[in-house]
C-alpha cells in the first residue's frame, strides 16, 4: 500500500535526541505493546525524521529530500516508505490522511496516479 498521500506524525510518548549523525528515539511509555524502548536512526533516516511534523505528506517529504540526495525518485520513494512503515510498526509514528487526497464518501481511500 502506498503511503505517499498520508501524513506521518511522531508519537507524543517519545523523547528524541541527537548523537553525532544519529537520532535516538526513546519510548517513554513501555505499555505501548510491541514498541521498542530505544530506536536509533542513522544519518539518512534522521533526515527523514527531521521532516516529520504532522503536516507534511510523505510525498512532500520525498520532494524535499530529493533536493539534498543524489538518488532516483523511485529509489528514494521506496526507501522513505520502507523506513516510515518500519517506524510505524515500532509505534514511534502514526499516519493520518492528507485532506487533499483523503478518503472517498464510501470510506475507501481515493486512488490517484502519481502522473
PDB file of C-alpha atoms in Angstrom:
ATOM      1  CA  UNK A   1       0.000   0.000   0.000  1.00  0.00           C
ATOM      2  CA  UNK A   2       1.336   3.414  -0.948  1.00  0.00           C
ATOM      3  CA  UNK A   3       1.803   5.934   1.823  1.00  0.00           C
ATOM      4  CA  UNK A   4       2.543   8.902  -0.466  1.00  0.00           C
ATOM      5  CA  UNK A   5      -0.590  10.868   0.398  1.00  0.00           C
ATOM      6  CA  UNK A   6      -0.540  10.017   4.077  1.00  0.00           C
ATOM      7  CA  UNK A   7       0.828  12.322   6.759  1.00  0.00           C
ATOM      8  CA  UNK A   8       3.251  10.820   9.269  1.00  0.00           C
ATOM      9  CA  UNK A   9       3.169  12.201  12.811  1.00  0.00           C
ATOM     10  CA  UNK A  10       5.528  11.475  15.681  1.00  0.00           C
ATOM     11  CA  UNK A  11       4.277   9.549  18.695  1.00  0.00           C
ATOM     12  CA  UNK A  12       3.943  12.008  21.573  1.00  0.00           C
ATOM     13  CA  UNK A  13       5.271   9.418  24.058  1.00  0.00           C
ATOM     14  CA  UNK A  14       8.832   9.710  22.708  1.00  0.00           C
ATOM     15  CA  UNK A  15      11.930  11.569  23.716  1.00  0.00           C
ATOM     16  CA  UNK A  16      14.452  12.113  20.970  1.00  0.00           C
ATOM     17  CA  UNK A  17      17.991  13.380  20.886  1.00  0.00           C
ATOM     18  CA  UNK A  18      20.907  13.573  18.521  1.00  0.00           C
ATOM     19  CA  UNK A  19      24.303  11.972  18.906  1.00  0.00           C
ATOM     20  CA  UNK A  20      26.794  12.597  16.110  1.00  0.00           C
ATOM     21  CA  UNK A  21      24.849  11.914  12.880  1.00  0.00           C
ATOM     22  CA  UNK A  22      22.256   9.683  14.529  1.00  0.00           C
ATOM     23  CA  UNK A  23      18.907  10.308  16.175  1.00  0.00           C
ATOM     24  CA  UNK A  24      17.966   8.306  19.244  1.00  0.00           C
ATOM     25  CA  UNK A  25      14.278   7.767  19.969  1.00  0.00           C
ATOM     26  CA  UNK A  26      13.308   6.626  23.456  1.00  0.00           C
ATOM     27  CA  UNK A  27       9.816   5.359  24.211  1.00  0.00           C
ATOM     28  CA  UNK A  28       8.542   6.952  27.418  1.00  0.00           C
ATOM     29  CA  UNK A  29       5.524   4.640  27.682  1.00  0.00           C
ATOM     30  CA  UNK A  30       6.597   0.980  27.963  1.00  0.00           C
ATOM     31  CA  UNK A  31       2.908  -0.018  27.877  1.00  0.00           C
ATOM     32  CA  UNK A  32       2.720   0.707  24.127  1.00  0.00           C
ATOM     33  CA  UNK A  33       2.731  -3.010  23.361  1.00  0.00           C
ATOM     34  CA  UNK A  34       5.169  -4.063  20.669  1.00  0.00           C
ATOM     35  CA  UNK A  35       7.135  -0.823  20.598  1.00  0.00           C
ATOM     36  CA  UNK A  36      10.862  -0.935  21.134  1.00  0.00           C
ATOM     37  CA  UNK A  37      12.119   1.168  24.012  1.00  0.00           C
ATOM     38  CA  UNK A  38      15.043   2.611  22.037  1.00  0.00           C
ATOM     39  CA  UNK A  39      15.319   3.152  18.282  1.00  0.00           C
ATOM     40  CA  UNK A  40      18.477   4.537  16.671  1.00  0.00           C
ATOM     41  CA  UNK A  41      18.202   6.261  13.287  1.00  0.00           C
ATOM     42  CA  UNK A  42      21.217   6.627  11.013  1.00  0.00           C
ATOM     43  CA  UNK A  43      22.032   9.884   9.220  1.00  0.00           C
ATOM     44  CA  UNK A  44      19.647   9.432   6.280  1.00  0.00           C
ATOM     45  CA  UNK A  45      16.800   8.146   8.476  1.00  0.00           C
ATOM     46  CA  UNK A  46      17.418  11.134  10.763  1.00  0.00           C
ATOM     47  CA  UNK A  47      16.944  13.460   7.783  1.00  0.00           C
ATOM     48  CA  UNK A  48      13.527  11.893   7.178  1.00  0.00           C
ATOM     49  CA  UNK A  49      12.672  12.073  10.908  1.00  0.00           C
ATOM     50  CA  UNK A  50      13.527  15.780  10.993  1.00  0.00           C
ATOM     51  CA  UNK A  51      10.911  16.448   8.297  1.00  0.00           C
ATOM     52  CA  UNK A  52       8.083  14.626  10.087  1.00  0.00           C
ATOM     53  CA  UNK A  53       5.954  17.416  11.514  1.00  0.00           C
ATOM     54  CA  UNK A  54       2.409  16.042  11.331  1.00  0.00           C
ATOM     55  CA  UNK A  55       1.635  18.429   8.457  1.00  0.00           C
ATOM     56  CA  UNK A  56       3.758  17.269   5.509  1.00  0.00           C
ATOM     57  CA  UNK A  57       2.673  14.269   3.465  1.00  0.00           C
ATOM     58  CA  UNK A  58       5.143  11.528   2.642  1.00  0.00           C
ATOM     59  CA  UNK A  59       5.213  12.842  -0.924  1.00  0.00           C
ATOM     60  CA  UNK A  60       6.167  16.335   0.311  1.00  0.00           C
ATOM     61  CA  UNK A  61       8.936  14.875   2.473  1.00  0.00           C
ATOM     62  CA  UNK A  62      10.302  12.983  -0.523  1.00  0.00           C
ATOM     63  CA  UNK A  63      10.292  16.129  -2.668  1.00  0.00           C
ATOM     64  CA  UNK A  64      12.340  17.987  -0.031  1.00  0.00           C
ATOM     65  CA  UNK A  65      14.822  15.112   0.290  1.00  0.00           C
ATOM     66  CA  UNK A  66      15.285  14.913  -3.490  1.00  0.00           C
ATOM     67  CA  UNK A  67      16.930  18.341  -3.320  1.00  0.00           C
ATOM     68  CA  UNK A  68      19.652  17.008  -0.964  1.00  0.00           C
ATOM     69  CA  UNK A  69      20.251  13.425  -2.120  1.00  0.00           C
ATOM     70  CA  UNK A  70      21.619  12.214  -5.430  1.00  0.00           C
ATOM     71  CA  UNK A  71      19.277   9.287  -5.894  1.00  0.00           C
ATOM     72  CA  UNK A  72      16.407   8.488  -8.227  1.00  0.00           C
ATOM     73  CA  UNK A  73      12.921   9.499  -7.160  1.00  0.00           C
ATOM     74  CA  UNK A  74      11.783   5.862  -7.321  1.00  0.00           C
ATOM     75  CA  UNK A  75      14.606   4.666  -5.073  1.00  0.00           C
ATOM     76  CA  UNK A  76      14.103   7.467  -2.546  1.00  0.00           C
ATOM     77  CA  UNK A  77      10.353   6.937  -2.579  1.00  0.00           C
ATOM     78  CA  UNK A  78      10.761   3.247  -1.782  1.00  0.00           C
ATOM     79  CA  UNK A  79      13.399   3.842   0.904  1.00  0.00           C
ATOM     80  CA  UNK A  80      11.346   6.530   2.669  1.00  0.00           C
ATOM     81  CA  UNK A  81       8.160   4.475   2.576  1.00  0.00           C
ATOM     82  CA  UNK A  82      10.007   1.399   3.910  1.00  0.00           C
ATOM     83  CA  UNK A  83      11.507   3.463   6.749  1.00  0.00           C
ATOM     84  CA  UNK A  84       8.179   5.010   7.693  1.00  0.00           C
ATOM     85  CA  UNK A  85       6.390   1.669   7.706  1.00  0.00           C
ATOM     86  CA  UNK A  86       9.161   0.254   9.937  1.00  0.00           C
ATOM     87  CA  UNK A  87       8.846   3.202  12.335  1.00  0.00           C
ATOM     88  CA  UNK A  88       5.074   2.809  12.351  1.00  0.00           C
ATOM     89  CA  UNK A  89       5.463  -0.881  13.238  1.00  0.00           C
ATOM     90  CA  UNK A  90       7.705   0.196  16.157  1.00  0.00           C
ATOM     91  CA  UNK A  91       4.970   2.617  17.325  1.00  0.00           C
ATOM     92  CA  UNK A  92       7.179   5.691  17.024  1.00  0.00           C
ATOM     93  CA  UNK A  93       4.898   7.318  14.457  1.00  0.00           C
ATOM     94  CA  UNK A  94       1.429   7.014  13.006  1.00  0.00           C
ATOM     95  CA  UNK A  95      -0.299   8.154   9.834  1.00  0.00           C
ATOM     96  CA  UNK A  96      -3.266  10.343   9.048  1.00  0.00           C
ATOM     97  CA  UNK A  97      -4.778  11.035   5.645  1.00  0.00           C
ATOM     98  CA  UNK A  98      -3.792  14.073   3.591  1.00  0.00           C
ATOM     99  CA  UNK A  99      -7.040  16.064   3.398  1.00  0.00           C
ATOM    100  CA  UNK A 100      -6.324  16.893  -0.256  1.00  0.00           C
ATOM    101  CA  UNK A 101      -6.186  13.168  -1.095  1.00  0.00           C
ATOM    102  CA  UNK A 102      -8.280  11.730   1.741  1.00  0.00           C
ATOM    103  CA  UNK A 103     -10.989   9.147   1.803  1.00  0.00           C
ATOM    104  CA  UNK A 104     -13.944   8.944  -0.545  1.00  0.00           C
ATOM    105  CA  UNK A 105     -17.582   9.016   0.552  1.00  0.00           C
ATOM    106  CA  UNK A 106     -17.643   5.223   0.983  1.00  0.00           C
ATOM    107  CA  UNK A 107     -14.664   5.320   3.369  1.00  0.00           C
ATOM    108  CA  UNK A 108     -12.258   3.903   0.783  1.00  0.00           C
ATOM    109  CA  UNK A 109      -9.054   5.763   0.060  1.00  0.00           C
ATOM    110  CA  UNK A 110      -9.246   7.515  -3.289  1.00  0.00           C
ATOM    111  CA  UNK A 111      -6.836   6.161  -5.850  1.00  0.00           C
ATOM    112  CA  UNK A 112      -4.854   8.719  -7.773  1.00  0.00           C
ATOM    113  CA  UNK A 113      -1.956   8.359 -10.147  1.00  0.00           C
ATOM    114  CA  UNK A 114       1.361   9.980  -9.500  1.00  0.00           C
ATOM    115  CA  UNK A 115       1.322  11.345 -13.056  1.00  0.00           C
TER     116      UNK A 115
END
